[in-house]
Short mmCIF file of C-alpha atoms in Angstrom, two decimals:
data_model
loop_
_atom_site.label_atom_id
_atom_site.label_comp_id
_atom_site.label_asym_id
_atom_site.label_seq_id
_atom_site.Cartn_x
_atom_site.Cartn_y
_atom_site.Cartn_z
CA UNK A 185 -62.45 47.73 66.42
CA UNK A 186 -65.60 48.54 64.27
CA UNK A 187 -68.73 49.25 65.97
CA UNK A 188 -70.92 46.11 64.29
CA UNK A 189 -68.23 43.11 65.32
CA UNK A 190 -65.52 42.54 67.93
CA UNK A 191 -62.71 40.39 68.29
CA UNK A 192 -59.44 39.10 70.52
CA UNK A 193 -56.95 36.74 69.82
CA UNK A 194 -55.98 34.68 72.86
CA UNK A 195 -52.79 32.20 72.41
CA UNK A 196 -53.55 31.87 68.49
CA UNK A 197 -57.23 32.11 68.08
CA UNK A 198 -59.24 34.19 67.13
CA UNK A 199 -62.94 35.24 67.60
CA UNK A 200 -65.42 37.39 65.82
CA UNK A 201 -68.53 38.12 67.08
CA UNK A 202 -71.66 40.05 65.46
CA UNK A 203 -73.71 41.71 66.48
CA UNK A 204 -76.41 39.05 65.45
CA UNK A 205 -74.87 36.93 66.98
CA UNK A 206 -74.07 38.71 70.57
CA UNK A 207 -78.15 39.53 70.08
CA UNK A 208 -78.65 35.98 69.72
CA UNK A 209 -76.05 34.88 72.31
CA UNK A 210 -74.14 32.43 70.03
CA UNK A 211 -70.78 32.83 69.31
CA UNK A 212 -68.93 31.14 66.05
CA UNK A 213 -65.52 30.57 66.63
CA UNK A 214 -62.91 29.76 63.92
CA UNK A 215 -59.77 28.30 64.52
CA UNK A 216 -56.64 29.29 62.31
CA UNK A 217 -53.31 27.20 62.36
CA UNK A 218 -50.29 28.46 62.83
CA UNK A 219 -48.31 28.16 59.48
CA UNK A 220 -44.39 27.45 60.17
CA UNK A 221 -42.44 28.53 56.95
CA UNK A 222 -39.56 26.28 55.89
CA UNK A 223 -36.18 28.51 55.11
CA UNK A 224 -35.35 26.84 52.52
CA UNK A 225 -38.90 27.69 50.70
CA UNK A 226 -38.76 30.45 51.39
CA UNK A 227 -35.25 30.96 49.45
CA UNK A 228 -36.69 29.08 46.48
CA UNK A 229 -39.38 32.03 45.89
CA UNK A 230 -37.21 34.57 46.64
CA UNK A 231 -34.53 33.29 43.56
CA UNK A 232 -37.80 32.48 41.53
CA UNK A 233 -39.15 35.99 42.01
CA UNK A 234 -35.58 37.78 41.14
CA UNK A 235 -35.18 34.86 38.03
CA UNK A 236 -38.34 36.26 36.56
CA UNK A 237 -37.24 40.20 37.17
CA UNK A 238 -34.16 39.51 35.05
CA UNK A 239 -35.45 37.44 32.31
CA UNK A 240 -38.42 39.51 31.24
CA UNK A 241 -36.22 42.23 29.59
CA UNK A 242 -34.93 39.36 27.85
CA UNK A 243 -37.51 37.74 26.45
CA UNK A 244 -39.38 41.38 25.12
CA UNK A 245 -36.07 42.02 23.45
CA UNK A 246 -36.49 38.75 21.71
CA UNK A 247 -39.93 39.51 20.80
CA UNK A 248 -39.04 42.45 20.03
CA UNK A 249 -36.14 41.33 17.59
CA UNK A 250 -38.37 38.27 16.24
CA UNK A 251 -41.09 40.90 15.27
CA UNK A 252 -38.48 43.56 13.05
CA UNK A 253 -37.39 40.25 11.30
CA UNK A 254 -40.98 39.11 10.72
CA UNK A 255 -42.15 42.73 9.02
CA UNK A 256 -39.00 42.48 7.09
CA UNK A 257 -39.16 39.29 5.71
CA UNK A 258 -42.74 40.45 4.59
CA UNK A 259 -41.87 43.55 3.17
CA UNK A 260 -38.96 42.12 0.96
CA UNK A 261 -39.87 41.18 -2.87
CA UNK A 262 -42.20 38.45 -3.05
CA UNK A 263 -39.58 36.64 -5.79
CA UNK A 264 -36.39 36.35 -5.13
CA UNK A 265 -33.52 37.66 -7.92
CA UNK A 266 -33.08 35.30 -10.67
CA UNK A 267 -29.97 32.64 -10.80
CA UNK A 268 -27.40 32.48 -13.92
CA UNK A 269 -29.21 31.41 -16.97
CA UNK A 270 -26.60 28.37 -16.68
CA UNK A 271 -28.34 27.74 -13.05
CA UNK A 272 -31.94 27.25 -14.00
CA UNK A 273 -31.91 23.88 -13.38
CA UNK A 274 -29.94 21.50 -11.05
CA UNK A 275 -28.88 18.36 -10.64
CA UNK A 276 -29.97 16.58 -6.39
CA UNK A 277 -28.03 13.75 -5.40
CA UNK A 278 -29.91 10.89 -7.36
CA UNK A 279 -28.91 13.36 -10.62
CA UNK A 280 -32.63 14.11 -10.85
CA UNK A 281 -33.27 17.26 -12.49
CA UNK A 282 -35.07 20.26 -11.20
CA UNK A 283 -36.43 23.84 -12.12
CA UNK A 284 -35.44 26.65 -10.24
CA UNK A 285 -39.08 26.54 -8.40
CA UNK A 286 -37.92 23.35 -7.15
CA UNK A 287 -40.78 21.26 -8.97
CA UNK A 288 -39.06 17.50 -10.00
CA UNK A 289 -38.93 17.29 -14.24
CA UNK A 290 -39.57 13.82 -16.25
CA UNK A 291 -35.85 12.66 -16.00
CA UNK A 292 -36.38 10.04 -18.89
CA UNK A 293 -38.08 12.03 -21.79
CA UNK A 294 -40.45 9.19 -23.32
CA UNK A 295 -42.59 10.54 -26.05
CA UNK A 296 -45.74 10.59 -26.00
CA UNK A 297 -48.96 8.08 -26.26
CA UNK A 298 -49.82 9.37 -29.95
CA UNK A 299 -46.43 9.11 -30.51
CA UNK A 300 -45.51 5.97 -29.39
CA UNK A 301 -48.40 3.84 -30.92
CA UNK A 302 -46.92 4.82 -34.54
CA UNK A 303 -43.18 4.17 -33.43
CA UNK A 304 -41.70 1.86 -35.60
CA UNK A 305 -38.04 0.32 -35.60
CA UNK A 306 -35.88 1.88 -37.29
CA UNK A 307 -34.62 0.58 -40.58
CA UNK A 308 -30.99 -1.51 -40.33
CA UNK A 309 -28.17 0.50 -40.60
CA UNK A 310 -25.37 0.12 -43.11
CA UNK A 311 -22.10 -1.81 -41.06
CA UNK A 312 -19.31 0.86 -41.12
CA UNK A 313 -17.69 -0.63 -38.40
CA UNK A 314 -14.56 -1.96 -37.60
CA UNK A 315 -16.42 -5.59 -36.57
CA UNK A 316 -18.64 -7.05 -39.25
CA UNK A 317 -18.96 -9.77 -38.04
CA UNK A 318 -18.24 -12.36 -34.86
CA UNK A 319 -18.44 -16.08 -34.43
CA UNK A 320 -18.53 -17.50 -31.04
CA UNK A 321 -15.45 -20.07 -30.34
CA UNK A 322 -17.08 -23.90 -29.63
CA UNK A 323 -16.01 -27.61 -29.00
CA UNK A 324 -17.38 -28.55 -32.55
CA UNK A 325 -15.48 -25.39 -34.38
CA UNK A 326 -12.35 -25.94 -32.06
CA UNK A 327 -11.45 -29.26 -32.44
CA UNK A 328 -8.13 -28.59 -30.91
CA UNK A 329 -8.77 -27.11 -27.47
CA UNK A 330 -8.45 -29.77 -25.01
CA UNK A 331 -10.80 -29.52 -22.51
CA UNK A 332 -9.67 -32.57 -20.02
CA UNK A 333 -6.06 -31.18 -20.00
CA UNK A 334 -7.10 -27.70 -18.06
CA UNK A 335 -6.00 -28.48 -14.58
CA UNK A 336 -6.10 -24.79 -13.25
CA UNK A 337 -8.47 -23.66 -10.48
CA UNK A 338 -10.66 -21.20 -12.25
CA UNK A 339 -14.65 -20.94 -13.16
CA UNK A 340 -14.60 -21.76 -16.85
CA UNK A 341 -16.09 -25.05 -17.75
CA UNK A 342 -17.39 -26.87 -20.52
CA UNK A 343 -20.18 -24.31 -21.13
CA UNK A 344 -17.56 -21.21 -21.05
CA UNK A 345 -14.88 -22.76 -22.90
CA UNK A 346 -11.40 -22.27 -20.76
CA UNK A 347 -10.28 -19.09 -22.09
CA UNK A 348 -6.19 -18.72 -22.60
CA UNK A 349 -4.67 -15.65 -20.99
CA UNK A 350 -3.36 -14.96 -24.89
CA UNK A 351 -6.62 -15.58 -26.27
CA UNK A 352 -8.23 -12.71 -23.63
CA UNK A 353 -5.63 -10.26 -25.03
CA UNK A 354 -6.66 -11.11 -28.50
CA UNK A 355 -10.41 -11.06 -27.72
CA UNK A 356 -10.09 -7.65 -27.38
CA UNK A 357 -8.55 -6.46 -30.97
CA UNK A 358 -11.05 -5.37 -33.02
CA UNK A 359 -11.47 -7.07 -36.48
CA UNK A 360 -13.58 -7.55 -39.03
CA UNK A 361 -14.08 -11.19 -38.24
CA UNK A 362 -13.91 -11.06 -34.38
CA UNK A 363 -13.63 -14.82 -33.15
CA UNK A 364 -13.85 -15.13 -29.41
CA UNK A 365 -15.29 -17.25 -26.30
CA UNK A 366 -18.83 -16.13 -25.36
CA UNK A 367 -20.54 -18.91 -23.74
CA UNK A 368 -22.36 -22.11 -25.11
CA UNK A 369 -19.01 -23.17 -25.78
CA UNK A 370 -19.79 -27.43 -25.49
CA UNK A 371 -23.40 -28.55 -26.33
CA UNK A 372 -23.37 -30.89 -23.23
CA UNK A 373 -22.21 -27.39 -21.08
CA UNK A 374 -25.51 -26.80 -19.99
CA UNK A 375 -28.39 -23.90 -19.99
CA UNK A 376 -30.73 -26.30 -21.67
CA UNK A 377 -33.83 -25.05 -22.46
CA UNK A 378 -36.85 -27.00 -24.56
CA UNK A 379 -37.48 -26.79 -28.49
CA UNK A 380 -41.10 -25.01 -27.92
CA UNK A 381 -38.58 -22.33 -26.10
CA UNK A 382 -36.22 -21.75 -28.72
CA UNK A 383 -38.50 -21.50 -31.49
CA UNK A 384 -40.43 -19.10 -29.05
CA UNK A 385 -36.85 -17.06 -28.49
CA UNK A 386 -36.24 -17.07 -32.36
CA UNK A 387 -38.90 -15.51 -32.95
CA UNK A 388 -38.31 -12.30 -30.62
CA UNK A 389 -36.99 -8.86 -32.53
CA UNK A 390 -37.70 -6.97 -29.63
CA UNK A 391 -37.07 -8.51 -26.06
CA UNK A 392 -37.44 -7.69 -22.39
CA UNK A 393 -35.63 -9.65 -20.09
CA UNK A 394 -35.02 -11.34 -16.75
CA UNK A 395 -34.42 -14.26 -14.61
CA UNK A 396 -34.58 -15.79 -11.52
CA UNK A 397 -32.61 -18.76 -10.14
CA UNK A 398 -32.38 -20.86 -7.54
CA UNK A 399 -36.02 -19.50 -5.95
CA UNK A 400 -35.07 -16.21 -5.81
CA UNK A 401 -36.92 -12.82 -6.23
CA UNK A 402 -40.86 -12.73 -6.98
CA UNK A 403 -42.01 -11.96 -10.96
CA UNK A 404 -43.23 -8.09 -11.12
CA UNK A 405 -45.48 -7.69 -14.30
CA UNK A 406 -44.42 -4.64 -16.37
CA UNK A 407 -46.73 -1.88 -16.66
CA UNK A 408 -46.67 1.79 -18.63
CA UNK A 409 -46.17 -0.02 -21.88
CA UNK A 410 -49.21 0.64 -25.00
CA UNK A 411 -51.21 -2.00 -26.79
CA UNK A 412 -48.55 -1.66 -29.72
CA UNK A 413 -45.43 -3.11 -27.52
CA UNK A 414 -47.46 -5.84 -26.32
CA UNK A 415 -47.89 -7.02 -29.79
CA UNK A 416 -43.82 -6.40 -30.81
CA UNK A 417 -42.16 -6.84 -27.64
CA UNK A 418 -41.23 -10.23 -25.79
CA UNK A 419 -41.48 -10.47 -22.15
CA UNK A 420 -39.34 -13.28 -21.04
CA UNK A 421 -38.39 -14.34 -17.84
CA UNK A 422 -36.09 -17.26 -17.27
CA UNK A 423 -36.95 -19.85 -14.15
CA UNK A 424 -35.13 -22.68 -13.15
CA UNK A 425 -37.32 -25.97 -11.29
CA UNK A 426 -36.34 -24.20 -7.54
CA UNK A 427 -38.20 -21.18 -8.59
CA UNK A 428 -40.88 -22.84 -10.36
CA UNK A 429 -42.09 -24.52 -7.04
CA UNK A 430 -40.58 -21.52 -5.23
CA UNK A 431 -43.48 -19.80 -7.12
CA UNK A 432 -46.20 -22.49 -7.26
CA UNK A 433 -46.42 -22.31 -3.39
CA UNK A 434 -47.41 -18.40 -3.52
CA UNK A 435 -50.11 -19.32 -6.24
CA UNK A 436 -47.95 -18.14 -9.06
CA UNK A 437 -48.26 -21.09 -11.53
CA UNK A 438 -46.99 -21.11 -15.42
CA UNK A 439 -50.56 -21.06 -17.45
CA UNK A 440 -51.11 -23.76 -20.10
CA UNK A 441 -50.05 -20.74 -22.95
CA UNK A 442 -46.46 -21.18 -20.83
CA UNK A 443 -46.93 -17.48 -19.61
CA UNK A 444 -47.60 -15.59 -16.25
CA UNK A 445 -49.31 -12.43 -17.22
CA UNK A 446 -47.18 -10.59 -19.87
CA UNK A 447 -44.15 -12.88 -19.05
CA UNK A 448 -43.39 -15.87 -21.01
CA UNK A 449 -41.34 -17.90 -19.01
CA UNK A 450 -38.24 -19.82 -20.10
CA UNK A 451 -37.58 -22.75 -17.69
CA UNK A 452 -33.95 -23.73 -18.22
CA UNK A 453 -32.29 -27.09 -17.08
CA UNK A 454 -28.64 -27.73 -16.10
CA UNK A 455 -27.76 -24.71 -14.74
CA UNK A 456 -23.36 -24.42 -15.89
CA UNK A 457 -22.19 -23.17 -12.65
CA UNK A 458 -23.22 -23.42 -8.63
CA UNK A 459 -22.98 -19.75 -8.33
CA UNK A 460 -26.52 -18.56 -9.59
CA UNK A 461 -25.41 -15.08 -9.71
CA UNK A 462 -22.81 -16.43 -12.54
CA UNK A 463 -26.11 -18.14 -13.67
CA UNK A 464 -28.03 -14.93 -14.07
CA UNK A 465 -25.22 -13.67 -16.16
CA UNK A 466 -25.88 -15.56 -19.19
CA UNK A 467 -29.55 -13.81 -20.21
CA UNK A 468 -27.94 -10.68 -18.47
CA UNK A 469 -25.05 -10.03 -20.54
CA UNK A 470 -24.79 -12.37 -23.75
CA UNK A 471 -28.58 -12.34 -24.37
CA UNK A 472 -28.02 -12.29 -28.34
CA UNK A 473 -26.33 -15.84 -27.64
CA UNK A 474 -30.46 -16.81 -26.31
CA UNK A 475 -32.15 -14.54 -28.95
CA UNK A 476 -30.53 -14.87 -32.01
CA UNK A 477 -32.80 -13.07 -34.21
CA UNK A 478 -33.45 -10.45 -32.08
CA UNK A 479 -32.57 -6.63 -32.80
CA UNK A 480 -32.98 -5.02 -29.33
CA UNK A 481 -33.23 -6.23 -25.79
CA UNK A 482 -34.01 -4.64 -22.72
CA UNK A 483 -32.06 -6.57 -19.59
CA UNK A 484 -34.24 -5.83 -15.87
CA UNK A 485 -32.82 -7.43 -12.84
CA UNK A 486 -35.33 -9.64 -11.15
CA UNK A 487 -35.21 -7.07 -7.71
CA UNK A 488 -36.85 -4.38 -10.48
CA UNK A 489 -40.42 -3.89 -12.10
CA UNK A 490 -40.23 -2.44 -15.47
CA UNK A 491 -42.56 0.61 -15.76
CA UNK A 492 -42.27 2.05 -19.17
CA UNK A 493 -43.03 1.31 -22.95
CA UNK A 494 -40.06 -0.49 -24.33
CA UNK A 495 -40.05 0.88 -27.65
CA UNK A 496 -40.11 4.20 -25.98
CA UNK A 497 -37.05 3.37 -24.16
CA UNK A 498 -35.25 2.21 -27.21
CA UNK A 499 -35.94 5.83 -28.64
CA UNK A 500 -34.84 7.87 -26.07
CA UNK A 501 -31.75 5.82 -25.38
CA UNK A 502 -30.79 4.47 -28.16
CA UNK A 503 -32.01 5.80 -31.43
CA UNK A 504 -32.38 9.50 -30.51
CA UNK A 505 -28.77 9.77 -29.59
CA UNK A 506 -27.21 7.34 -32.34
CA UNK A 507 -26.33 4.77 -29.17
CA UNK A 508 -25.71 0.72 -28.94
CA UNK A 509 -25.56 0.46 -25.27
CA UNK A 510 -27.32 2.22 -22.15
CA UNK A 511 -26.71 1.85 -18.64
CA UNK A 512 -27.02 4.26 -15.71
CA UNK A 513 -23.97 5.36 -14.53
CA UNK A 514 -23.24 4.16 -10.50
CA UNK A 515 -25.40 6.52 -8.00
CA UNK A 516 -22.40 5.82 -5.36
CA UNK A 517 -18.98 5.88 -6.78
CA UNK A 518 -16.91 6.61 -9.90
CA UNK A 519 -13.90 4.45 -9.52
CA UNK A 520 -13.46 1.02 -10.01
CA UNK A 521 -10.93 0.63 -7.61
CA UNK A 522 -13.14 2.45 -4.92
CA UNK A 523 -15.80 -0.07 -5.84
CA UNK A 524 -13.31 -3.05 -5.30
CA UNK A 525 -12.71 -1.81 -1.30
CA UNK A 526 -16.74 -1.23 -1.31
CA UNK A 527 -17.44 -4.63 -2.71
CA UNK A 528 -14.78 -6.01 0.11
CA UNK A 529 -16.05 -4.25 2.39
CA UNK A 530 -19.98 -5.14 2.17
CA UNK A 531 -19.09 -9.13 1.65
CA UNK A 532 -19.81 -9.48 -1.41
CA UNK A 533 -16.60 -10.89 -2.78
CA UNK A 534 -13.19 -12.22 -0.94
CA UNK A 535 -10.14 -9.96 -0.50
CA UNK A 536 -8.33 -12.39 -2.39
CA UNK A 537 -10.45 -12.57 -5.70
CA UNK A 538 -11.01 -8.92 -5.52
CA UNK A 539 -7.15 -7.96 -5.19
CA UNK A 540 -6.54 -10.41 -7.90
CA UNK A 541 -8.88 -8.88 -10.80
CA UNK A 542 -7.49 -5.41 -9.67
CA UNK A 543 -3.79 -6.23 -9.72
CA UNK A 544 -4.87 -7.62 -13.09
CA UNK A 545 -6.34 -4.46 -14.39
CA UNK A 546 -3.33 -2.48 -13.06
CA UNK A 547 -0.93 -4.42 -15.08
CA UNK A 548 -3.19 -4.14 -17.69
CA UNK A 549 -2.99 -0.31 -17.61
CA UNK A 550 -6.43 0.96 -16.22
CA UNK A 551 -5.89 4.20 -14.14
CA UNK A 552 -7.64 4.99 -10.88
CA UNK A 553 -9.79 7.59 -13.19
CA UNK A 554 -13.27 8.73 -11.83
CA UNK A 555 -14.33 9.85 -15.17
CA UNK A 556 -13.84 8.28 -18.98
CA UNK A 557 -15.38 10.40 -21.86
CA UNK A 558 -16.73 13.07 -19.54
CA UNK A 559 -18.96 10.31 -17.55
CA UNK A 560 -18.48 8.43 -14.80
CA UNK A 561 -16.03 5.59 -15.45
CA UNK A 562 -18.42 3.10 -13.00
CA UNK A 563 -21.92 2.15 -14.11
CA UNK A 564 -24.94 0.31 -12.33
CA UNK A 565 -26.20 -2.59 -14.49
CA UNK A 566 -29.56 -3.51 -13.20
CA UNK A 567 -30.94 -2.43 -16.62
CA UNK A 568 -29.03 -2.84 -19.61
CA UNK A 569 -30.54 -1.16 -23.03
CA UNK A 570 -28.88 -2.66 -25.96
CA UNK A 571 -29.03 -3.21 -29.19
CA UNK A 572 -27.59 -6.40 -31.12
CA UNK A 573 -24.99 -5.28 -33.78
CA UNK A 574 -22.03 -7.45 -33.92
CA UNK A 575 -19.83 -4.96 -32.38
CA UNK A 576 -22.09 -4.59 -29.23
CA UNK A 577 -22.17 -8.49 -29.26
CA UNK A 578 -18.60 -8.61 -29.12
CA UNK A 579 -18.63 -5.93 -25.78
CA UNK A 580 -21.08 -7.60 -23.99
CA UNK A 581 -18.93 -11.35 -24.80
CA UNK A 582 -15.60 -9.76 -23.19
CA UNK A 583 -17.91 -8.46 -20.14
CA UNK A 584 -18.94 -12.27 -20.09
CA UNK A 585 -16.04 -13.21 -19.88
CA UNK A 586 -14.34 -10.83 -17.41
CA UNK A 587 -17.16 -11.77 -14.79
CA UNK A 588 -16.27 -15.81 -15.44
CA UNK A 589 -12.44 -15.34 -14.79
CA UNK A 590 -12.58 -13.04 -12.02
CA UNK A 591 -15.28 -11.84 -9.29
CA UNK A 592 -19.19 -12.31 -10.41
CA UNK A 593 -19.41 -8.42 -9.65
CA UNK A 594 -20.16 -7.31 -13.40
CA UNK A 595 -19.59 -3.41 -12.39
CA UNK A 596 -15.77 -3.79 -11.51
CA UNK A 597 -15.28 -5.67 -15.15
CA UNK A 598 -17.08 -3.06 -17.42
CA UNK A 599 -15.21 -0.08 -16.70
CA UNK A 600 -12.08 -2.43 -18.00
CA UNK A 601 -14.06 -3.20 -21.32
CA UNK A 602 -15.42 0.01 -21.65
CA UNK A 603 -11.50 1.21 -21.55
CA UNK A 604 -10.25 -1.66 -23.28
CA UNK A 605 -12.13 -1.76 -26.31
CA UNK A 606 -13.06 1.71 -26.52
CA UNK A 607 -16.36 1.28 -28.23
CA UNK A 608 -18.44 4.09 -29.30
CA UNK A 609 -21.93 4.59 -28.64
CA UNK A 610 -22.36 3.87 -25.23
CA UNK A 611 -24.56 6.11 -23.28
CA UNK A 612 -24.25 5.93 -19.77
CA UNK A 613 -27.28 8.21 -17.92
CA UNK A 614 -28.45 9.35 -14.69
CA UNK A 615 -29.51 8.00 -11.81
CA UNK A 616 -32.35 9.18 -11.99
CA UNK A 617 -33.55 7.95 -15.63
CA UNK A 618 -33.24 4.71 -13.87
CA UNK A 619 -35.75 5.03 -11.38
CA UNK A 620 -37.92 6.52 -14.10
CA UNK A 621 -36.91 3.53 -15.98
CA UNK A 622 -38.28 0.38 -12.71
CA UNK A 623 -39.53 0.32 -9.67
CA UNK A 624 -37.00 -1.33 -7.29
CA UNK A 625 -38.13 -3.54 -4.65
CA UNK A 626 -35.09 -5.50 -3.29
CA UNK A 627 -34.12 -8.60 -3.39
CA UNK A 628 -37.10 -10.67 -1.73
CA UNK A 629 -35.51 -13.90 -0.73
CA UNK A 630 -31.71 -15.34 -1.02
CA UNK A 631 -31.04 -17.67 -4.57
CA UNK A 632 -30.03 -21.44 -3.34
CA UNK A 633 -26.92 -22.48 -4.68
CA UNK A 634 -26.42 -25.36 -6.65
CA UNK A 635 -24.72 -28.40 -4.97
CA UNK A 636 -21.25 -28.38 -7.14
CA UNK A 637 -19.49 -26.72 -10.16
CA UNK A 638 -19.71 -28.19 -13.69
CA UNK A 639 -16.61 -28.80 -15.09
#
C-alpha cells in the first residue's frame, strides 16, 4: 500500500482514504457492483475476436490485389488499339449508328438550312415503267358488278367495291393499263368530305398527312421544317365529328381559316366501315385517291409528331437514292409469320382471322424468309414516304386491299405485296431514321367505334 492513501476491501467494497482526508477525518467511500458475466457473451467476443484475426490477412491481400490492378490500369496506353477499318462504326439495337468513341451520329442525313431553303422538286421523270397508267375500278365504270348479290361475310362494301378472289390475282400483274379496286368504289360508299376540302386537297403537290377518328389521339404540330416548306407543303389532318368535340373540350377548336396551327383539317362524314383503324387506312395508304394532284406525300400516324423539313425528307429518302417508297423496316421482328403469333399474342387480331390471311399467303407461295433484297422482309408503317407515280399507286391499292380482306394489321399484308409485285424502289431504313424522322408519344386515348358496318 502506498504511503499517501490506504485501502481494504471488506465483502465487495472498497475504501480509499487520503491522507486529506484521514487529516480531516472524513472518509469517501465508493461502492463498486459486482459484474456477473453471461457465458454466452462471453463466447460471442471470443468468436468475434478470432473472426477479426482471420479476416484481416484477407482483406490486405485484397487491398493489396485491388491496388497492382489500379497502377496497372493507369500505366496501360491511354487509347486503346484501333478496331478493323470495317468496325469503325456500329449498329445498337434501335440500328442507330455510332463512332468508335461511342458518340450517337445524325441517323437521317437531312441537308442543311442553306441547302434546304433552295431545294426544289425535282423535274418529272420520263415513265419507263412497266405501269403507265391505272384507273381505279367503280360502280359508274362497272356497270356489271352486282353489288346486292354479294352474300359472303367479308369487310368490302359499297365504298371498297367486293373484290373477286380472280380479280386479286389479276390486280397484281403488272400492265401498262393496270385496272384494279382501290377504294371510292360507289359515290354513296362514304368518306365524304366538303367542296371547300377538295378544292383545298387539289391543290396540294406536296402533302403531310394524318388522321384521327373516332376521338382518338391529340394533334402534335410539326416542327424542324423552314419558312420554304410552309409555303409548298400541306399539313392535313383528317377529323371526324367525335374528334372534333373530342378536341373542342381540351380548347383545341378549328379556326375560322379551317386550320389548327400548321394543320388544315379535313373533317370527313360517313365514315365506310365501324372499324376506325380500317378508317385510318384510307388517307394512310391510298392517299393519291384524296390528293389527286399531288406529287409526294408524307403519311405520320396520329401517336407521332413530325419533326423535320419535309422536302428534306423527300431528298434523303427518296430522290437521293432514286426511291418511290420509304418505310422503316420493323425494330422487333423480320418475319411475317413471327409477326402473325406476335399480333395473336398481344390481342390485336383473332386466331381465326390471323390463321386465315397466313394460310392464304402460304398457298400463295410466301416463304417464312426474314430477309427480301438484303432487308428485312417486315416493315413498321407509322410513316410512309412516298411518292405518287402510277406504279407506286398501284402498290399502295393492293396493300389497301390486303388490309380490307383480311386483318386491319397493314404490316402482315406488305411483306406479301412487297413479294408479290416485286416493285423496285422501295427503301426500307433503320430504326433509327425513324425516330429522327417523329417524336412518338403513344396512343393518348382509345378511337370509339362506329355503331355498325356499311354495306
Amino acid at each position: 500500500m502506498s504511503p499517501s492513501s490506504s485501502s481494504s476491501l471488506i465483502h465487495g467494497i472498497s475504501i480509499s482514504v487520503s491522507d486529506d482526508e484521514e487529516a480531516s477525518g472524513r472518509v469517501r467511500v465508493r461502492v463498486r457492483r459486482k459484474r456477473h458475466r453471461h457465458p454466452a457473451s462471453a463466447a460471442r467476443r471470443r468468436l468475434l475476436r478470432r473472426a477479426a484475426r482471420l479476416c484481416a490477412p484477407l482483406l490486405l491481400a485484397t487491398l493489396a490485389v485491388s491496388l497492382l490492378l489500379y497502377e496497372s490500369y493507369r500505366l496501360s496506353p491511354s487509347s486503346p488499339t484501333p478496331p478493323p477499318a470495317a468496325n469503325l462504326t456500329r449498329v445498337d439495337h434501335t440500328g442507330a449508328a455510332r463512332a468508335a468513341d461511342g458518340a450517337r451520329k445524325p441517323c437521317l442525313k437531312i441537308l442543311g438550312p442553306e441547302k434546304l431553303q433552295n431545294l426544289e422538286l425535282p423535274e418529272v421523270p420520263e415513265q419507263n415503267l412497266s405501269v403507265q397508267k391505272v384507273v381505279y375500278k367503280s360502280s359508274l365504270l362497272h356497270l356489271g358488278d352486282d353489288d346486292s348479290s354479294r352474300t359472303e361475310i367479308s369487310r368490302f362494301n359499297s365504298f371498297t367495291g367486293y373484290q373477286t378472289l380472280n380479280e386479286r390475282e389479276e390486280s397484281f400483274k403488272m400492265k401498262e393499263l393496270t385496272t384494279l379496286h382501290c377504294g371510292f368504289y360507289n359515290e354513296n360508299g362514304g368518306f365524304k368530305v366538303s367542296d371547300v376540302d377538295k378544292d383545298y386537297m387539289r391543290s396540294c403537290s406536296v402533302v403531310v398527312a394524318t388522321c384521327a377518328f373516332g376521338g382518338g389521339d391529340d394533334l402534335h404540330q410539326p416542327i424542324g421544317m423552314t419558312e420554304v416548306s410552309i409555303k409548298k407543303v400541306c399539313y392535313v389532318a383528317f377529323w371526324d365529328e367525335v374528334t372534333r368535340a373530342a378536341q373542342e373540350e381540351e380548347g383545341n377548336k378549328i379556326g375560322e381559316n379551317l386550320m389548327i396551327g400548321l394543320w388544315r383539317i379535313i373533317l370527313v362524314r360517313d365514315l365506310p366501315f365501324s372499324d376506325q383503324r380500317l378508317n385510318g387506312k384510307i388517307p394512310k395508304l391510298i392517299s393519291h385517291r384524296l390528293f389527286p394532284m399531288a406529287r409526294y406525300s408524307i403519311w405520320v400516324d396520329s401517336k407521332s409528331q413530325f419533326r423535320r423539313d419535309p422536302l428534306g425528307v423527300l431528298e434523303a429518302l427518296l430522290w437521293r437514292s432514286n426511291s418511290s417508297l420509304a418505310l422503316s423496316e420493323h425494330g422487333a421482328r423480320s418475319s411475317l409469320y413471327d409477326e402473325g403469333k406476335a399480333i395473336v399474342k398481344k390481342h390485336k387480331a383473332t386466331p381465326e382471322e390471323v390463321k386465315i390471311q397466313l394460310d392464304q399467303y402460304r398457298q400463295d407461295g410466301i416463304p417464312d424468309e426474314k430477309r427480301f433484297n438484303g432487308k428485312k422482309a417486315l416493315a413498321e408503317a407509322s410513316v410512309i414516304v412516298r411518292d405518287h407515280a402510277p406504279l407506286t399507286n398501284l402498290f399502295m391499292c393492293l396493300w389497301f386491299n390486303e388490309v380490307v380482306r383480311f386483318t386491319s394489321r397493314d404490316q402482315l399484308s406488305f411483306p406479301y405485296v412487297l413479294r408479290r409485285l416485286r416493285m423496285p424502289g422501295v427503301h426500307l431504313f433503320p430504326v433509327c431514321a425513324r425516330k429522327d424522322l417523329v417524336n412518338s408519344f403513344g396512343h393518348r386515348r382509345k378511337a370509339k367505334p362506329l355503331a355498325r358496318e356499311r354495306r
